[in-house]
Coordinates of C-alpha atoms and ligand atoms in Angstrom, one line a residue:
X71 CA 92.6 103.4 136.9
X72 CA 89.7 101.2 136.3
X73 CA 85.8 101.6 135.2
X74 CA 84.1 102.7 138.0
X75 CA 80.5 103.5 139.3
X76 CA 78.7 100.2 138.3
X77 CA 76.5 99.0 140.2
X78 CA 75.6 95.3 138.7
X79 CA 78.2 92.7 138.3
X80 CA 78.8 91.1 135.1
X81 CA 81.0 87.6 135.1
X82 CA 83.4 88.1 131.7
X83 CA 85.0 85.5 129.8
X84 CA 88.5 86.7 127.8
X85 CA 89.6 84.2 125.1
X86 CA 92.7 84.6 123.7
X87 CA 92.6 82.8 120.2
X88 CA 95.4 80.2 119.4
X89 CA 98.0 81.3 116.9
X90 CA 98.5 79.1 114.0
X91 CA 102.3 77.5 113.4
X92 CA 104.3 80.4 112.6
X93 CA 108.0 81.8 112.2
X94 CA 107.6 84.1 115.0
X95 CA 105.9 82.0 117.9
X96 CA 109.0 79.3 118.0
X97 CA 106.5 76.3 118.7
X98 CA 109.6 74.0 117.8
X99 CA 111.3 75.1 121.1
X100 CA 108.6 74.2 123.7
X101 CA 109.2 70.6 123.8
X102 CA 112.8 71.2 125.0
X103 CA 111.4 74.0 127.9
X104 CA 109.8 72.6 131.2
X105 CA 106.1 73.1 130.0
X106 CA 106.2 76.4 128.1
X107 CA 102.9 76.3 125.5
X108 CA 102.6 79.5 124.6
X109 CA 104.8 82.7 123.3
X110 CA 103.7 86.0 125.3
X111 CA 100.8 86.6 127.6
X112 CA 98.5 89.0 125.6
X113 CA 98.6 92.9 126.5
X114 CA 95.4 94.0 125.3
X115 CA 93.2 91.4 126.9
X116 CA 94.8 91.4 130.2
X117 CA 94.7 95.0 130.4
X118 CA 91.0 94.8 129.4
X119 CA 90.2 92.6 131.8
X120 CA 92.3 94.8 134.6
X121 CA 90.2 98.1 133.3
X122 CA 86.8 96.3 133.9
X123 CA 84.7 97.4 137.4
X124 CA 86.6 96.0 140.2
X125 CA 83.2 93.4 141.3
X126 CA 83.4 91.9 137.6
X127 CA 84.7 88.6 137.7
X128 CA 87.1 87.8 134.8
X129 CA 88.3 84.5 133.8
X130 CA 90.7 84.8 131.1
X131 CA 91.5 82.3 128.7
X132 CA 94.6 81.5 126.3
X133 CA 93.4 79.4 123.7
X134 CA 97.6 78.2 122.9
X135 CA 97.7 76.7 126.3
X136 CA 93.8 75.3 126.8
X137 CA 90.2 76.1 125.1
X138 CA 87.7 77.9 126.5
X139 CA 85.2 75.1 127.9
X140 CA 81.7 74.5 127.9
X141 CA 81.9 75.0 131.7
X142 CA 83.7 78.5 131.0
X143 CA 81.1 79.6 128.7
X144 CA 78.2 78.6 131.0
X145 CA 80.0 80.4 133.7
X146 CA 80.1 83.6 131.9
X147 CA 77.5 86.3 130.8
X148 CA 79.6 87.8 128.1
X149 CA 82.6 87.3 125.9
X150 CA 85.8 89.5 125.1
X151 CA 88.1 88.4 122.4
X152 CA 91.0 90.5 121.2
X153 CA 93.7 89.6 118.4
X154 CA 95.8 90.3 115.4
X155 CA 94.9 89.8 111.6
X156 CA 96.9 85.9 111.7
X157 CA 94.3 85.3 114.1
X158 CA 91.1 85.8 112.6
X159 CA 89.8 82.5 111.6
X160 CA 90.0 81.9 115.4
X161 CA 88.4 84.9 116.5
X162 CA 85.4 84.4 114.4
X163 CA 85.7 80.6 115.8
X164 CA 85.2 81.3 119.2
X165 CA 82.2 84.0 118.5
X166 CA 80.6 80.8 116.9
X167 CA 81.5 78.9 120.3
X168 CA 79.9 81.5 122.7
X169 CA 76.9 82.4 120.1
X170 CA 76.2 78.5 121.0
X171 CA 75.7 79.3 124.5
X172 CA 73.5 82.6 123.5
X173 CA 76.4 84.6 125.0
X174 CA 77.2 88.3 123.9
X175 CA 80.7 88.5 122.3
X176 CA 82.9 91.4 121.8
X177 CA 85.6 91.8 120.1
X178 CA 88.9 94.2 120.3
X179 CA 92.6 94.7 119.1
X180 CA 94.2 95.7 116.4
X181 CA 92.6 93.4 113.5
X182 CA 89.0 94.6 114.0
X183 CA 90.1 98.0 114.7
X184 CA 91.8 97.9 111.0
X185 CA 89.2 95.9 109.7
X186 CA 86.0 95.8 111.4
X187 CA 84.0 94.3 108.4
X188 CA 86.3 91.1 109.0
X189 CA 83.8 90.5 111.8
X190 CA 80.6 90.1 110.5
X191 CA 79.2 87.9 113.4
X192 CA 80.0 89.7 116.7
X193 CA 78.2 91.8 118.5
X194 CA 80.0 94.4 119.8
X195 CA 83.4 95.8 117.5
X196 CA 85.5 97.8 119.8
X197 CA 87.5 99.9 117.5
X198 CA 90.6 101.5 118.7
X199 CA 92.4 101.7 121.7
X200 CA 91.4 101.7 125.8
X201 CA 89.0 104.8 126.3
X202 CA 85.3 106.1 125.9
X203 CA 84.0 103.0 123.9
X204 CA 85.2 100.5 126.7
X205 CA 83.6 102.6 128.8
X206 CA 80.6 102.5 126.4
X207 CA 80.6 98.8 126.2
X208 CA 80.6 98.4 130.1
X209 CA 77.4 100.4 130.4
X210 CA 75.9 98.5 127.6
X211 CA 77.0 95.0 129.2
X212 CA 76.1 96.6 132.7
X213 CA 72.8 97.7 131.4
X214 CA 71.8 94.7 129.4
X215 CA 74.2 91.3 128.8
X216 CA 72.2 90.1 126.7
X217 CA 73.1 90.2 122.7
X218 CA 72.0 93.5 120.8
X219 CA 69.4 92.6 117.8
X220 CA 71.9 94.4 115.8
X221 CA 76.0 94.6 115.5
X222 CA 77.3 97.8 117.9
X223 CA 79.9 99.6 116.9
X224 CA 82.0 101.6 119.5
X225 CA 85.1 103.9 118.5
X226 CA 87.1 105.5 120.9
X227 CA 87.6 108.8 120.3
X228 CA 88.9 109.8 123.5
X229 CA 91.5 107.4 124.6
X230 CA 92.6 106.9 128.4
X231 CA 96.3 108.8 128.3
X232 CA 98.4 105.8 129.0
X233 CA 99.6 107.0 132.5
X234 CA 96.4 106.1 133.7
X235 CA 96.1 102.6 132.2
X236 CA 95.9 100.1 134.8
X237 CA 98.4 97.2 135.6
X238 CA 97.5 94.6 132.5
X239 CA 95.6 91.6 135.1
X240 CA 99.3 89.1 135.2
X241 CA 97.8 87.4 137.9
X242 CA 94.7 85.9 135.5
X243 CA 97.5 84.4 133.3
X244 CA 99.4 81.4 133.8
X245 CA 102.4 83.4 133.2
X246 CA 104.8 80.2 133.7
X247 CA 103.6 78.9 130.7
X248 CA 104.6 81.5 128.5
X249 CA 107.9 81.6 126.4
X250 CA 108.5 85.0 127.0
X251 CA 107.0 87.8 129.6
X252 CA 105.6 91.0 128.0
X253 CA 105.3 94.2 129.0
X254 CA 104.4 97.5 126.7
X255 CA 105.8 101.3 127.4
X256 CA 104.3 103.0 125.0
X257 CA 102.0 103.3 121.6
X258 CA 102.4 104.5 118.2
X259 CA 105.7 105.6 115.7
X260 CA 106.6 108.7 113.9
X261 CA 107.7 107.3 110.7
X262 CA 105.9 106.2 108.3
X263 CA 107.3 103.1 106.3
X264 CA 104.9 102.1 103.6
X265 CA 104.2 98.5 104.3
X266 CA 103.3 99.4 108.4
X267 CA 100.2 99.8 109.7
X268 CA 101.2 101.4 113.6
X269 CA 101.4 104.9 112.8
X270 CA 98.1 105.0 111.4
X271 CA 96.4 102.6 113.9
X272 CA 98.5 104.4 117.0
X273 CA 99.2 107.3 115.6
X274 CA 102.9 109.0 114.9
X275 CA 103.2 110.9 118.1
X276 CA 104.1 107.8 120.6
X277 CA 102.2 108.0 124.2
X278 CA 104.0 106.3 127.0
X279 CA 103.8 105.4 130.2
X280 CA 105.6 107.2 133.2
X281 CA 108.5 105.1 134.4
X282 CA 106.9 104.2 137.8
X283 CA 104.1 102.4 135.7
X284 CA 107.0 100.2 134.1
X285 CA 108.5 99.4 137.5
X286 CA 105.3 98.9 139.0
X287 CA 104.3 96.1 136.2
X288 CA 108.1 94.7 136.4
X289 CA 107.4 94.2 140.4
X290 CA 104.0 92.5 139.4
X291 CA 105.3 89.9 136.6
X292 CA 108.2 89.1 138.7
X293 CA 105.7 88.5 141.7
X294 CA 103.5 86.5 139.0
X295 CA 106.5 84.3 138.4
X296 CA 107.7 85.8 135.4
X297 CA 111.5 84.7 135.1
X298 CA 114.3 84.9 132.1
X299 CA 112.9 87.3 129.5
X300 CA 110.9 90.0 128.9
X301 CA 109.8 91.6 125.6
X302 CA 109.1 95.4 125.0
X303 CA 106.2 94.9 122.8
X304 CA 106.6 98.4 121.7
X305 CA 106.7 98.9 117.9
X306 CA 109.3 101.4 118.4
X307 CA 111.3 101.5 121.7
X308 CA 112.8 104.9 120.8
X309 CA 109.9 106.7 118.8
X310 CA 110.5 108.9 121.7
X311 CA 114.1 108.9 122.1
X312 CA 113.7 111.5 125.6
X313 CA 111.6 109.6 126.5
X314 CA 113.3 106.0 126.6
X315 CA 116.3 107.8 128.1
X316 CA 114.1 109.1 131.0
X317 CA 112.9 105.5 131.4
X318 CA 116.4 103.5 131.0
X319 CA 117.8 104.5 134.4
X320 CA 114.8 103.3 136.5
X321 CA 114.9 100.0 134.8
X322 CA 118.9 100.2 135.6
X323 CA 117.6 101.1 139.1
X324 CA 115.2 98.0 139.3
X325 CA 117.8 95.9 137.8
X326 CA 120.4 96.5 140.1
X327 CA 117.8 96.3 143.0
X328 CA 115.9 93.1 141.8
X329 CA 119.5 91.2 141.4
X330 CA 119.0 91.6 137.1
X331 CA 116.5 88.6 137.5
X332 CA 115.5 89.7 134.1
X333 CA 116.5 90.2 130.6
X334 CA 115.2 92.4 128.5
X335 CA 114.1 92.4 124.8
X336 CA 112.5 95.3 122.6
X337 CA 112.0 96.5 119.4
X338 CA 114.0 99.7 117.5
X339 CA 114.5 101.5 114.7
X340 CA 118.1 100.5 113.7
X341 CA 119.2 104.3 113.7
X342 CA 119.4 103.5 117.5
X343 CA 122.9 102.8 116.3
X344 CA 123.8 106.3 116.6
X345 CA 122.7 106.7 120.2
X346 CA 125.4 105.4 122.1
X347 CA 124.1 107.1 125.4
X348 CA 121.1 104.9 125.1
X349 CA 122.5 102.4 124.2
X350 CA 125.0 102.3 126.8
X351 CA 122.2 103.0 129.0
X352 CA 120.1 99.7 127.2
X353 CA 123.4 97.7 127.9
X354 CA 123.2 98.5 132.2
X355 CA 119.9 97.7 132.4
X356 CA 120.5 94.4 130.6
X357 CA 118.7 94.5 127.4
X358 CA 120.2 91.5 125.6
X359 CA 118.3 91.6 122.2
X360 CA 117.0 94.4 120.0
X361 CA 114.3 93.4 117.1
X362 CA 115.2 96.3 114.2
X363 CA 112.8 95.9 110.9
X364 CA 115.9 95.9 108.4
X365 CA 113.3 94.7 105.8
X366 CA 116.2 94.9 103.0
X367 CA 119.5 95.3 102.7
X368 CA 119.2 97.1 99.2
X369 CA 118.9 101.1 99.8
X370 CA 117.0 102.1 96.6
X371 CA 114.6 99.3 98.2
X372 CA 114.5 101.4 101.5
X373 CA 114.1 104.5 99.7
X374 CA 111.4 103.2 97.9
X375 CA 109.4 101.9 101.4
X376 CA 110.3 105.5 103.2
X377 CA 112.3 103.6 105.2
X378 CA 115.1 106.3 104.8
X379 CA 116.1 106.4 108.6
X380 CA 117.4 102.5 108.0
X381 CA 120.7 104.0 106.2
X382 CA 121.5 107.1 108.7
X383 CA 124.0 104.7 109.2
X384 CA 125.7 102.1 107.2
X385 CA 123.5 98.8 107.8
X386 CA 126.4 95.8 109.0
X387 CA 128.0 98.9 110.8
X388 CA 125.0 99.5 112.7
X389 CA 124.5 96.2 113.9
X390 CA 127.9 95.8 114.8
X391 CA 127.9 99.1 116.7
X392 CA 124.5 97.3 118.5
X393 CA 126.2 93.8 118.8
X394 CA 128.8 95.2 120.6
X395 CA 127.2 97.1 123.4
X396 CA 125.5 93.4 124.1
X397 CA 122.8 93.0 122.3
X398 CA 122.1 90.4 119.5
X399 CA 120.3 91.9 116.8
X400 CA 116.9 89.8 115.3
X401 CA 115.7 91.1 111.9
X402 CA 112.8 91.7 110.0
X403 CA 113.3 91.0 106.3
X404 CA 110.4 91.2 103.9
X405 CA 110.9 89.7 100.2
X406 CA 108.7 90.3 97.3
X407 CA 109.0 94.0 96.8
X408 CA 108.6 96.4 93.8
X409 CA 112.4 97.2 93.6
X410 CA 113.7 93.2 93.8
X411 CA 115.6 91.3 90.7
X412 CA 115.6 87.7 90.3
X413 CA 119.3 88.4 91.8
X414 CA 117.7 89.5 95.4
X415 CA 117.6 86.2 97.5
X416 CA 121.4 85.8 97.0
X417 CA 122.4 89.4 97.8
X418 CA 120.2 89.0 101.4
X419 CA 121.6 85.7 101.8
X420 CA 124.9 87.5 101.9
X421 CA 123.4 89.6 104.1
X422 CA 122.5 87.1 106.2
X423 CA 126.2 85.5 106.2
X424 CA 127.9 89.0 106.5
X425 CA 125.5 90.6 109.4
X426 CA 125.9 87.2 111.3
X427 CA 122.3 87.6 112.3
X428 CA 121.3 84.3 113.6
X429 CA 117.3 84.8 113.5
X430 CA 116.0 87.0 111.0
X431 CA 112.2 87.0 110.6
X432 CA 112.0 86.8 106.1
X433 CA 108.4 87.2 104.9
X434 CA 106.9 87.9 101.5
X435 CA 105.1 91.1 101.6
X436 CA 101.6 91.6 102.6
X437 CA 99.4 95.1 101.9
X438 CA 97.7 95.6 105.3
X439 CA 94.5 97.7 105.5
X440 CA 94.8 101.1 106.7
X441 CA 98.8 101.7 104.8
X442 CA 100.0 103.8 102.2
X443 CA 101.5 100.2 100.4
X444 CA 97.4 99.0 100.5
X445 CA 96.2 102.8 99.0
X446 CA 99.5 102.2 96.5
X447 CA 98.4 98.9 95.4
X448 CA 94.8 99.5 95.1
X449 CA 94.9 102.2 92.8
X450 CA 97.6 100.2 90.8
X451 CA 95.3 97.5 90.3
X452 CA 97.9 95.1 92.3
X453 CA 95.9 93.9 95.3
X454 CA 94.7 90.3 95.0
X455 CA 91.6 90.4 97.3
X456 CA 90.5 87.1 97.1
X457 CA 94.3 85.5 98.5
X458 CA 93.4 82.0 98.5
X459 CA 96.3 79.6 97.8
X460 CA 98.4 82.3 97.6
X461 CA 101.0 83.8 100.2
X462 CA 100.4 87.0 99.6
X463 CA 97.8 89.6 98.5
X464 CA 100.4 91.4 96.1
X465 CA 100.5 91.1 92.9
X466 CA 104.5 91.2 92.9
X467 CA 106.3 92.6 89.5
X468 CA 108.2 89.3 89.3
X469 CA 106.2 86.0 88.9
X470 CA 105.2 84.7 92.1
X471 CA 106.5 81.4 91.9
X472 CA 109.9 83.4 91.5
X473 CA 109.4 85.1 94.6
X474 CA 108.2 82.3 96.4
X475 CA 110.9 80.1 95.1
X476 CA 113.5 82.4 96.0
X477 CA 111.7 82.8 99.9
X478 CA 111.9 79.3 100.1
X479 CA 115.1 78.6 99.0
X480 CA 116.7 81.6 101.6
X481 CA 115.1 79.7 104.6
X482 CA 116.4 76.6 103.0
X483 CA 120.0 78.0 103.2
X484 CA 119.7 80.7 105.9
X485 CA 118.5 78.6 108.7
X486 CA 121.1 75.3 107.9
X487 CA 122.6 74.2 110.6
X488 CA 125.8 74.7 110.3
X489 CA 125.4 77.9 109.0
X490 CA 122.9 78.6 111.9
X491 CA 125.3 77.8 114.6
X492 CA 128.3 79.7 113.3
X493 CA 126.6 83.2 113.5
X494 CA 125.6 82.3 117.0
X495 CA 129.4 81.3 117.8
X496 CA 129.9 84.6 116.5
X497 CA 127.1 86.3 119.0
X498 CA 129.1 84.3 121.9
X499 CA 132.0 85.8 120.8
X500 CA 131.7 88.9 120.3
X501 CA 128.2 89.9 121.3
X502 CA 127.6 88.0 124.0
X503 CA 131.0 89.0 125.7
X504 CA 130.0 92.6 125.8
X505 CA 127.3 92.2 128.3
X506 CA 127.6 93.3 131.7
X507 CA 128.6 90.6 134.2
X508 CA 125.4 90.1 136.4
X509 CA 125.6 88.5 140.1
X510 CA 124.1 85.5 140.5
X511 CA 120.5 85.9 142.6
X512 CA 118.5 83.6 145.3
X513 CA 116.3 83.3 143.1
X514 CA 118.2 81.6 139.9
X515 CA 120.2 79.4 142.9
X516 CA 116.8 78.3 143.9
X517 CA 116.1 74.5 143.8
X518 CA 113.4 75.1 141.4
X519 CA 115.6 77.2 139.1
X520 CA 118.0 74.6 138.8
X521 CA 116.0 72.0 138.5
X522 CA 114.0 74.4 135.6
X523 CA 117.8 74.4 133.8
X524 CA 118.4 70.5 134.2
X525 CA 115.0 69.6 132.4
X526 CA 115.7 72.0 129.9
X527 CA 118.9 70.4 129.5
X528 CA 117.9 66.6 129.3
X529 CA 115.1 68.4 126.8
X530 CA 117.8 69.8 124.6
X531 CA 120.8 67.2 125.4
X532 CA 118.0 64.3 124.3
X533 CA 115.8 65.4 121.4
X534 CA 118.7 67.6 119.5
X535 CA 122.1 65.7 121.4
X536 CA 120.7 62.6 120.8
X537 CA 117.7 62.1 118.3
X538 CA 118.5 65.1 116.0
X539 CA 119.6 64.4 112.6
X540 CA 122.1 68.3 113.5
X541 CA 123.3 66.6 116.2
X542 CA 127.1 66.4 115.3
X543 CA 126.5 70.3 114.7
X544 CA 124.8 71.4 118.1
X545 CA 127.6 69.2 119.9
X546 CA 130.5 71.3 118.5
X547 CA 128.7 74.2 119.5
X548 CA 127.5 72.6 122.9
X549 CA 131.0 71.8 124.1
X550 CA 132.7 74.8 123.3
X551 CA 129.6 76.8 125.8
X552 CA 129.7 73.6 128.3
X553 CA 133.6 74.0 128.3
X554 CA 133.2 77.9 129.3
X555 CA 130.0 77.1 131.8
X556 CA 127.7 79.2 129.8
X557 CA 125.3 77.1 130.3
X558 CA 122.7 79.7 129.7
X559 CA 124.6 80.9 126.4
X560 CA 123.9 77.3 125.1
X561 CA 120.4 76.8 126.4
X562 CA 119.1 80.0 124.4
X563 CA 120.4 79.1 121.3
X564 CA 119.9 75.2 121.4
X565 CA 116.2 75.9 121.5
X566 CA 115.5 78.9 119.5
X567 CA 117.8 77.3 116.9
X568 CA 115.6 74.3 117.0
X569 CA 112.8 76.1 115.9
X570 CA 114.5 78.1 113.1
X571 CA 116.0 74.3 111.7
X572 CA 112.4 72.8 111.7
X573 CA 110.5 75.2 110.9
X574 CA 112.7 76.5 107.7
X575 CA 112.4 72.8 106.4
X576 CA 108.9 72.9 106.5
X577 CA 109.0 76.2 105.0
X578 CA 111.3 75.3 102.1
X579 CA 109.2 72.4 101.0
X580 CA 106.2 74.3 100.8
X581 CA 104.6 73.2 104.5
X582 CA 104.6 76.9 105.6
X583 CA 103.5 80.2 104.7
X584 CA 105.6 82.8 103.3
X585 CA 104.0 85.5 104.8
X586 CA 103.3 85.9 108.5
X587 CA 100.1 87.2 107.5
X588 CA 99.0 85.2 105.3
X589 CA 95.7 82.6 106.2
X590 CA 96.7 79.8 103.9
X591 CA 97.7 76.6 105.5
X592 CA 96.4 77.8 109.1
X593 CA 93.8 76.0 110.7
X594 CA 90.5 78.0 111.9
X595 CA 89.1 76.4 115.1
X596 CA 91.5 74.4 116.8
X597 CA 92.0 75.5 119.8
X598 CA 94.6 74.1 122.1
X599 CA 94.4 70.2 123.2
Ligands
SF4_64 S1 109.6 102.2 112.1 FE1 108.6 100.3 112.5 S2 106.8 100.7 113.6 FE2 107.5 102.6 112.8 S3 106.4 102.9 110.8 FE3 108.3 101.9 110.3 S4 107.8 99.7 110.4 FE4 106.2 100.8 111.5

């Protein structure tokens, strides 16, 4: 559904604020795509901009693929921004851009719903999720578009269910340039891991969407031009187990129907390991890569974090049980917590060798507003508020420089490339080979398919095959997939594996932040070129 019953129109300008150079982005692969600039289009916005009265025009914006223009601002009679906490700087960038103009800006997401005071300057803070605040903010904007003498504050307390949420608006985003299509099934988690802010942003008791909703938004990102991959941007896949199994045969359904012109990516607990029926389920409908927070291999450290449910079953068996229906496993590792020794970055870098893991996301650990860690900390007297030149707001019981060193050398030795390479031979060997055989569609026999493959593939052959100083290391591993014609199975891993090379050697010299949170060394107010 949408806002209904207004009777002005209102022309709205979404901005999507660049990210900063960051692990989790892969920035380092676009110049070997064929003109990927950005990572995912944004949910919130786009859905936003779909909920807004049908005679609104909406232009929307993504700051990592081109700035918001004087012509865009002059065009528009108020401003929506939305974003996450790595963001900020931005967000409070473009306010200053469209104050400039006299425009009324609001803002939305997760980062001013956790923090609003982070937003001093804007005129509307839309805290929480879809509901009676946008509908609030409508009829304020409808009413008047000019900006409030004073800052306006709208909570939702009564939240659209999400069966009624409307399509997110695809069609406004230039979904070809994106790395990755996204789509999102469902809100919230019912654990409660110290260091998380989603269960008390989204609460514990996940809402969802009904299954013809996700088939509805698949049809619509496939008609956009969304090809390749698409991510589940749900925290927690199966934080209602039913639930996902009710979903996973309609997206086997679609698959089957469709051709399997997608694959699919989501995040789970890693006690999805002892589901084989979804699983197998996850397998048929092509799900080829499952993001688990692992955070630690070290069980007093999961303990400690209430992150019990990551030992229901043994860790390296639990990825192997997921590697083998198919899907690679990507990890979430966090350093820098209460229950590490100076002996911690060599037992995860065992880990990382015994797991054969290729990307694992290692950060230092950040207190987030609105956790138990940030309650924890702040009686404790541990939270460092004023985080400049620091990676971290925690005061960590071993000396920073320790934990930073130790951070910095496990991206030094994780992500060489040698070592790199051989975990994904391992993932063509024995995860890879698990995965159903698809059929080959129209669509990826298309002219402009192939011809999407062959730039990709001068991309990759020329700037790692030929310039990069890893070369003689990709070309072992290039051969052995050219000699098989998996020609996809080297194209994914040549260019995610890019970015993990360069941007580990940044990271262990000091040229990156340890923490995907933190603001050091990111730039406020560049928005894209
Ligand atoms: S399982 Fe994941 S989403 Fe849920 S509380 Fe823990 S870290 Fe957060």
């Amino acid at each position: 559904m949408r806002a209904e019953g207004i009777g002005t129109v209102r022309r709205i300008l979404c901005v999507f604020p660049r990210y900063t150079s960051s692990f989790g982005t892969f920035e380092h692969a676009y110049p070997l795509t064929d003109g990927v600039q950005a990572f995912m289009p944004p949910q919130g916005l786009l859905l936003i901009a779909a909920y807004l009265p049908e005679n609104w025009p909406v232009r929307f914006i993504d700051e990592n693929i081109r700035p918001a223009t004087k012509e865009d601002f002059e065009w528009a009679e108020a401003v929506f921004v939305s974003g996450m906490h790595i963001q900020r700087q931005q967000m409070n960038d473009i306010c200053r851009r469209a104050h400039a103009f006299d425009l009324a800006v609001a803002i939305g997401g997760p980062s001013v719903s956790a923090c609003p005071d982070y937003y001093p300057s804007f005129d509307y803070l839309h805290v929480g999720e879809l509901g009676d605040a946008t509908n609030e903010l409508i009829a304020r904007l409808a009413h008047d578009p000019s900006r409030p003498e004073q800052q306006v504050v709208l909570k939702t307390n009564d939240r659209l269910p999400m069966t009624e949420f409307p399509i997110p608006a695809y069609e406004l985003a230039e979904v070809k340039k994106y790395f990755l299509g996204s789509i999102q099934y469902s809100s919230g988690c019912p654990y409660q891991c110290e260091f998380c802010d989603i269960p008390g942003l989204y609460g514990r008791n996940p809402r969802l969407k009904s299954p013809q909703q996700i088939i509805a938004e698949l049809d619509k990102l496939r008609e956009c031009g969304v090809t390749g991959s698409v991510y589940f941007v749900d925290d927690n896949f199966i934080g209602n187990r039913k639930a996902a199994l009710d979903l996973l045969p309609h997206l086997v359904e679609w698959q089957k129907r469709t051709g399997y012109v997608m694959r699919l990516a989501c995040e789970a607990t890693l006690n999805i390991a002892k589901r084989p029926e979804i699983l197998e389920k996850m397998r048929e409908a092509f799900f080829v890569t499952v993001f688990c927070g692992i955070e630690t291999p070290d069980p007093d450290a999961l303990k400690a974090m209430h992150k019990d449910h990551n030992m229901m079953v043994p860790i390296l068996e639990g990825i192997q049980t997921i590697n083998s229906y198919g899907m690679e496993v990507v990890s979430g590792i966090i350093m820098g917590l209460d229950t590490d020794k100076p002996e911690t970055g060599d037992a995860l870098l065992a880990f990382v060798e015994e797991s054969q893991i290729p990307l694992l996301t290692i950060n230092l650990l950040q207190a987030l507003p609105k956790t138990p860690l940030w309650d924890r900390l702040e009686k404790e007297g541990r939270l460092i508020y004023d985080d400049d030149g620091r990676d971290s707001n925690v005061q960590f019981l071993l000396p920073y420089e320790q934990v930073v060193d130790s951070w910095r050398k496990c991206m030094e030795v994780a992500y060489q490339p040698e070592k790199l390479f051989a975990r994904y031979q391992y993932q063509c060997d024995y995860t890879y080979a698990q995965r159903i055989k698809v059929p080959v569609t129209p669509e990826q026999k298309s002219w402009a398919n192939i011809k999407r493959g062959l730039i990709m593939l001068r991309n990759i052959f020329w700037k790692v095959g030929v310039l990069g100083d890893y070369r003689k290391v990709f070309w072992k591993f290039a051969l052995g997939r050219l000699r098989r014609g998996d020609i996809e199975g080297l194209i994914g891993p040549a260019m995610i594996g890019h970015h993990l090379i360069m941007f580990a050697r940044a990271a262990s010299v000091g040229q990156q932040n340890a923490s995907n949170y933190s603001i050091r060394l990111r730039e406020a107010s560049v928005p894209a070129e």
